[in-house]
Each structure stands twice: as C-alpha cells, then as structure tokens.
C-alpha cells in the first residue's frame, strides 16, 4: 500500500509515502519527513502511519489542529478521498495497493520520501 497526499489548492506536488517509511512526521521544521512551509503548521505537527492496512493520523497537540473532512481530530483513521488539513495546507488522501480504492489523477511527478 502506498499513501499519496494530493494537494487540494494545486500548490506543491503530490507526496507519496511508501509503507516502509511510516510513520512519517509532518511539520514546519525541516527535520520532519514532510516539511510544510506554512506558518499555521507547528514545527512537529502530526504523524501519518500505515497500520494493518489502514492509514492513521495523530496530531501532536498542535495550535491550529489537524482536520479530516472539516472535523478537528487528535487521532483518526483516514480513508481514500478524505480531506486532510494541516494548518492551512489541505490534501486529498489516495491509497494505492492492498485492494484500497484508487484515486489517481496526479498531474505532476510525485515527491518520494
């Protein structure tokens, strides 16, 4: 299973996360696995993990929160097509492989972690 974060606003490139790289840290710090240049993102904001064929997001107590489909979460499963907002950065989740629903319309080459 490969997790892909597709930017909603068209800024940036899709980010593909192979399961062997999980969990990945997301934040404003350049030391995170997925650094976001967004002032509304905490230095180490959240993690994304692949657990038993599912995708799990965990917020680390960030000031501006982690949101799925408009609801603020501390920890939650993500499903294909869900909208994940971290700060003001918004992504649509895509999962390839393991029989997961496919959402693949990637306009530019992805960034591999």
Coordinates of N, CA, C and O in Angstrom, one line a residue:
X1 N 0.9 -1.2 0.0 CA 0.0 0.0 0.0 C 0.9 1.2 0.0 O 1.8 1.3 0.8
X2 N 0.6 2.2 -0.9 CA 1.3 3.4 -0.9 C 0.3 4.5 -0.7 O -0.7 4.6 -1.3
X3 N 0.7 5.4 0.2 CA -0.2 6.6 0.6 C 0.3 7.7 -0.3 O 1.5 8.0 -0.4
X4 N -0.7 8.5 -0.8 CA -0.4 9.7 -1.6 C -1.2 10.8 -1.1 O -2.4 10.7 -0.9
X5 N -0.5 11.9 -0.8 CA -1.2 13.2 -0.4 C -1.3 14.1 -1.6 O -0.2 14.5 -2.1
X6 N -2.5 14.3 -2.1 CA -2.6 15.2 -3.3 C -3.0 16.6 -2.8 O -4.1 16.8 -2.2
X7 N -2.2 17.6 -3.1 CA -2.6 19.0 -2.7 C -3.9 19.4 -3.3 O -4.1 19.3 -4.5
X8 N -4.8 20.0 -2.5 CA -6.1 20.5 -2.9 C -6.0 21.8 -3.7 O -6.6 22.0 -4.7
X9 N -5.1 22.7 -3.2 CA -5.1 24.0 -3.8 C -4.1 24.1 -5.0 O -3.9 25.2 -5.5
X10 N -3.6 23.0 -5.4 CA -2.7 23.0 -6.5 C -1.3 23.5 -6.3 O -0.4 23.5 -7.2
X11 N -1.0 23.9 -5.0 CA 0.3 24.4 -4.7 C 1.1 23.2 -4.2 O 0.7 22.4 -3.3
X12 N 2.3 23.0 -4.8 CA 3.1 21.8 -4.4 C 2.8 20.6 -5.2 O 2.0 20.6 -6.1
X13 N 3.6 19.6 -5.0 CA 3.4 18.3 -5.7 C 2.9 17.3 -4.8 O 3.0 17.4 -3.6
X14 N 2.3 16.2 -5.4 CA 1.8 15.1 -4.6 C 3.0 14.5 -3.8 O 4.1 14.5 -4.3
X15 N 2.7 14.0 -2.6 CA 3.7 13.3 -1.8 C 3.3 11.9 -1.6 O 2.2 11.6 -1.2
X16 N 4.2 11.0 -2.1 CA 3.9 9.6 -1.9 C 4.7 9.0 -0.7 O 5.9 9.3 -0.6
X17 N 4.0 8.2 0.1 CA 4.6 7.7 1.3 C 4.5 6.1 1.2 O 3.5 5.6 1.4
X18 N 5.7 5.5 0.9 CA 5.6 4.0 0.9 C 5.5 3.5 2.3 O 6.0 4.2 3.3
X19 N 4.9 2.4 2.6 CA 4.7 1.9 3.9 C 5.9 1.7 4.7 O 5.9 1.9 5.9
X20 N 7.0 1.3 4.1 CA 8.3 1.1 4.8 C 8.8 2.4 5.4 O 9.7 2.3 6.3
X21 N 8.4 3.5 5.0 CA 8.8 4.8 5.5 C 7.9 5.3 6.7 O 8.3 6.3 7.3
X22 N 6.9 4.6 7.0 CA 5.9 5.0 8.0 C 6.5 4.6 9.4 O 7.1 3.6 9.5
X23 N 6.1 5.4 10.4 CA 5.4 6.6 10.4 C 6.2 7.8 9.9 O 7.4 7.7 10.0
X24 N 5.6 8.8 9.3 CA 6.2 10.0 8.9 C 5.8 11.1 9.7 O 4.6 11.2 10.1
X25 N 6.7 12.1 10.0 CA 6.4 13.3 10.7 C 6.1 14.4 9.8 O 6.8 14.6 8.8
X26 N 5.1 15.2 10.0 CA 4.7 16.4 9.2 C 4.8 17.6 10.1 O 4.3 17.6 11.2
X27 N 5.4 18.6 9.6 CA 5.5 19.9 10.3 C 6.2 21.0 9.6 O 6.6 20.8 8.4
X28 N 6.4 22.1 10.2 CA 7.1 23.2 9.6 C 8.6 23.1 9.7 O 9.3 23.6 8.9
X29 N 9.1 22.3 10.6 CA 10.5 22.1 10.8 C 11.1 21.3 9.6 O 10.5 20.3 9.1
X30 N 12.3 21.7 9.1 CA 12.9 21.0 8.0 C 13.4 19.6 8.4 O 13.8 18.8 7.6
X31 N 13.4 19.3 9.7 CA 13.8 18.0 10.2 C 12.7 17.0 10.1 O 12.9 15.8 10.4
X32 N 11.4 17.4 9.8 CA 10.3 16.4 9.7 C 10.5 15.7 8.3 O 11.1 16.2 7.4
X33 N 9.8 14.6 8.2 CA 9.8 13.9 6.9 C 9.0 14.6 5.8 O 9.4 14.5 4.6
X34 N 8.0 15.4 6.2 CA 7.2 16.2 5.2 C 7.2 17.6 5.7 O 6.3 17.9 6.5
X35 N 8.2 18.4 5.4 CA 8.2 19.8 5.9 C 7.2 20.6 5.0 O 7.2 20.6 3.8
X36 N 6.3 21.4 5.7 CA 5.4 22.3 5.0 C 5.8 23.7 5.4 O 5.9 24.1 6.5
X37 N 5.9 24.5 4.3 CA 6.2 25.9 4.5 C 5.0 26.7 4.8 O 4.6 27.6 4.0
X38 N 4.3 26.4 5.9 CA 3.0 27.0 6.2 C 3.1 27.6 7.6 O 3.3 26.8 8.5
X39 N 2.9 28.9 7.8 CA 3.0 29.5 9.1 C 2.0 28.9 10.1 O 2.1 29.1 11.3
X40 N 0.9 28.3 9.6 CA -0.1 27.8 10.5 C 0.2 26.3 11.0 O -0.6 25.7 11.7
X41 N 1.3 25.8 10.5 CA 1.7 24.4 10.8 C 2.7 24.5 12.0 O 3.6 25.3 11.9
X42 N 2.5 23.7 13.0 CA 3.5 23.6 14.1 C 4.8 23.0 13.6 O 4.8 22.3 12.6
X43 N 5.9 23.2 14.4 CA 7.2 22.6 14.0 C 7.1 21.1 13.8 O 7.6 20.6 12.8
X44 N 6.5 20.4 14.7 CA 6.3 19.0 14.6 C 4.8 18.8 14.8 O 4.3 18.6 16.0
X45 N 4.0 18.8 13.8 CA 2.5 19.0 13.8 C 1.8 17.7 14.1 O 0.9 17.5 14.9
X46 N 2.1 16.6 13.2 CA 1.4 15.4 13.3 C 2.2 14.3 12.7 O 3.3 14.5 12.1
X47 N 1.7 13.0 12.8 CA 2.3 11.9 12.1 C 1.2 11.2 11.2 O 0.0 11.3 11.5
X48 N 1.7 10.6 10.2 CA 0.9 9.7 9.3 C 1.5 8.3 9.3 O 2.7 8.2 9.1
X49 N 0.7 7.3 9.6 CA 1.2 6.0 9.7 C 0.3 5.0 9.0 O -0.9 5.2 8.8
X50 N 1.0 3.9 8.5 CA 0.2 2.8 7.9 C 0.2 1.7 9.0 O 1.2 1.2 9.4
X51 N -1.0 1.3 9.4 CA -1.2 0.3 10.5 C -2.2 -0.7 10.0 O -3.3 -0.4 9.8
X52 N -1.7 -1.9 9.9 CA -2.6 -3.1 9.5 C -3.4 -2.7 8.3 O -4.6 -3.0 8.2
X53 N -2.9 -2.1 7.2 CA -3.6 -1.8 6.0 C -4.4 -0.6 6.1 O -5.1 -0.3 5.1
X54 N -4.4 0.1 7.2 CA -5.1 1.4 7.4 C -4.2 2.5 7.5 O -3.0 2.4 7.8
X55 N -4.7 3.8 7.3 CA -3.9 5.0 7.5 C -4.4 5.7 8.7 O -5.5 6.0 8.8
X56 N -3.4 6.0 9.6 CA -3.7 6.7 10.8 C -3.0 8.0 10.9 O -1.8 8.1 10.6
X57 N -3.7 9.1 11.3 CA -3.1 10.4 11.5 C -3.2 10.7 13.0 O -4.2 10.4 13.7
X58 N -2.1 11.2 13.6 CA -2.1 11.6 15.0 C -1.6 13.1 15.1 O -0.5 13.4 14.7
X59 N -2.4 13.9 15.7 CA -2.0 15.3 16.0 C -1.1 15.3 17.3 O -1.4 14.6 18.2
X60 N -0.1 16.1 17.3 CA 0.8 16.2 18.5 C 0.5 17.4 19.4 O 1.4 18.0 19.9
X61 N -0.8 17.8 19.5 CA -1.2 18.9 20.3 C -0.9 20.3 19.6 O -0.6 21.3 20.3
X62 N -1.0 20.3 18.3 CA -0.7 21.5 17.5 C -1.7 22.6 17.8 O -2.8 22.4 18.2
X63 N -1.2 23.8 17.7 CA -2.1 25.0 18.0 C -3.3 25.1 17.1 O -4.4 25.4 17.5
X64 N -3.1 24.9 15.8 CA -4.1 25.1 14.8 C -4.8 23.8 14.4 O -5.7 23.8 13.5
X65 N -4.4 22.7 14.9 CA -5.1 21.4 14.7 C -4.8 20.7 13.4 O -4.3 21.2 12.5
X66 N -5.3 19.4 13.4 CA -5.3 18.6 12.3 C -6.8 18.2 12.0 O -7.5 17.9 13.0
X67 N -7.2 18.4 10.8 CA -8.6 18.3 10.4 C -8.8 17.2 9.4 O -8.1 17.2 8.4
X68 N -9.9 16.4 9.5 CA -10.3 15.5 8.5 C -11.7 15.8 8.1 O -12.6 15.8 8.9
X69 N -11.9 16.1 6.8 CA -13.2 16.4 6.3 C -14.0 17.5 7.1 O -15.2 17.4 7.4
X70 N -13.2 18.5 7.6 CA -13.8 19.6 8.3 C -13.9 19.4 9.8 O -14.4 20.3 10.5
X71 N -13.5 18.2 10.3 CA -13.6 18.0 11.8 C -12.2 17.9 12.4 O -11.4 17.2 11.9
X72 N -12.0 18.6 13.5 CA -10.7 18.6 14.2 C -10.5 17.2 14.9 O -11.5 16.7 15.5
X73 N -9.4 16.6 14.7 CA -9.1 15.3 15.3 C -7.8 15.3 16.0 O -6.9 16.1 15.7
X74 N -7.7 14.4 17.0 CA -6.4 14.2 17.7 C -5.7 12.9 17.1 O -4.5 12.9 17.0
X75 N -6.6 12.0 16.8 CA -6.1 10.7 16.2 C -7.3 10.1 15.5 O -8.4 10.1 16.0
X76 N -7.1 9.7 14.2 CA -8.2 9.2 13.4 C -7.7 8.4 12.3 O -6.6 8.6 11.8
X77 N -8.5 7.4 11.8 CA -8.2 6.7 10.6 C -8.5 7.6 9.4 O -9.5 8.4 9.5
X78 N -7.8 7.5 8.3 CA -8.0 8.2 7.1 C -8.5 7.2 6.0 O -8.0 6.1 5.9
X79 N -9.5 7.6 5.2 CA -10.0 6.8 4.1 C -9.6 7.4 2.8 O -9.5 8.6 2.7
X80 N -9.5 6.6 1.7 CA -9.3 7.2 0.4 C -10.3 8.3 0.1 O -11.5 8.1 0.4
X81 N -9.9 9.4 -0.4 CA -10.8 10.5 -0.7 C -11.0 11.5 0.4 O -11.5 12.6 0.2
X82 N -10.6 11.2 1.7 CA -10.7 12.1 2.8 C -9.8 13.3 2.5 O -8.8 13.3 1.9
X83 N -10.3 14.5 3.1 CA -9.5 15.7 3.0 C -8.8 15.9 4.3 O -9.5 16.0 5.4
X84 N -7.5 16.0 4.3 CA -6.7 16.2 5.4 C -6.1 17.6 5.4 O -5.5 18.0 4.5
X85 N -6.5 18.4 6.5 CA -6.0 19.8 6.6 C -5.0 19.9 7.7 O -5.3 19.5 8.9
X86 N -3.8 20.3 7.4 CA -2.7 20.5 8.4 C -2.4 22.0 8.3 O -1.8 22.4 7.3
X87 N -2.7 22.8 9.3 CA -2.6 24.3 9.2 C -3.5 24.7 8.1 O -4.7 24.4 8.1
X88 N -3.0 25.5 7.1 CA -3.8 25.9 6.0 C -3.5 25.0 4.8 O -4.0 25.3 3.7
X89 N -2.7 24.0 4.9 CA -2.4 23.1 3.8 C -3.4 21.9 3.8 O -3.7 21.3 4.8
X90 N -4.1 21.7 2.6 CA -5.1 20.7 2.5 C -4.7 19.7 1.4 O -4.2 20.1 0.4
X91 N -5.0 18.4 1.7 CA -4.6 17.3 0.9 C -5.8 16.4 0.8 O -6.6 16.3 1.7
X92 N -5.9 15.7 -0.4 CA -6.8 14.6 -0.5 C -6.0 13.3 -0.4 O -4.9 13.2 -1.1
X93 N -6.5 12.3 0.4 CA -5.7 11.1 0.6 C -6.1 10.1 -0.5 O -7.2 9.9 -0.9
X94 N -5.0 9.5 -1.1 CA -5.1 8.4 -2.1 C -4.3 7.3 -1.6 O -3.3 7.4 -1.0
X95 N -4.8 6.1 -1.8 CA -4.1 4.8 -1.4 C -4.1 3.9 -2.6 O -5.1 3.6 -3.2
X96 N -2.9 3.5 -2.9 CA -2.7 2.5 -4.0 C -2.3 1.2 -3.4 O -1.4 1.1 -2.5
X97 N -2.9 0.1 -3.9 CA -2.5 -1.2 -3.5 C -3.3 -1.8 -2.4 O -4.2 -1.1 -1.8
X98 N -3.1 -3.0 -2.0 CA -3.9 -3.7 -0.9 C -5.4 -3.6 -1.1 O -6.1 -3.6 -0.1
X99 N -5.9 -3.6 -2.4 CA -7.3 -3.6 -2.6 C -8.0 -2.3 -2.2 O -9.2 -2.2 -2.3
X100 N -7.2 -1.3 -1.9 CA -7.8 0.0 -1.5 C -8.4 0.7 -2.7 O -7.9 0.5 -3.8
X101 N -9.4 1.5 -2.5 CA -10.0 2.3 -3.6 C -8.9 3.2 -4.2 O -8.1 3.8 -3.5
X102 N -8.9 3.4 -5.5 CA -7.8 4.1 -6.1 C -8.3 5.5 -6.5 O -9.4 5.7 -7.0
X103 N -7.6 6.5 -6.2 CA -7.8 7.9 -6.6 C -6.6 8.4 -7.2 O -5.7 8.9 -6.5
X104 N -6.5 8.3 -8.5 CA -5.2 8.6 -9.2 C -5.4 9.6 -10.3 O -5.7 9.2 -11.4
X105 N -5.3 10.8 -10.1 CA -5.2 11.8 -11.2 C -4.1 12.7 -10.8 O -4.3 13.8 -10.2
X106 N -2.9 12.3 -11.0 CA -1.7 13.0 -10.5 C -1.1 13.8 -11.6 O -0.5 13.2 -12.6
X107 N -1.2 15.1 -11.6 CA -0.8 15.9 -12.7 C 0.7 16.1 -12.9 O 1.2 16.5 -13.9
X108 N 1.4 15.9 -11.8 CA 2.9 16.2 -11.9 C 3.6 15.0 -11.1 O 3.0 14.3 -10.4
X109 N 4.9 14.8 -11.4 CA 5.6 13.8 -10.7 C 5.6 13.9 -9.2 O 5.7 15.1 -8.7
X110 N 5.4 12.8 -8.5 CA 5.3 13.0 -7.0 C 6.7 13.1 -6.4 O 7.7 12.8 -7.0
X111 N 6.7 13.6 -5.2 CA 8.0 13.6 -4.4 C 8.0 12.3 -3.6 O 7.0 12.0 -2.9
X112 N 9.0 11.5 -3.7 CA 9.1 10.3 -2.9 C 9.9 10.5 -1.7 O 11.0 11.2 -1.7
X113 N 9.5 10.0 -0.6 CA 10.2 10.2 0.7 C 11.2 9.1 0.8 O 11.1 8.0 0.4

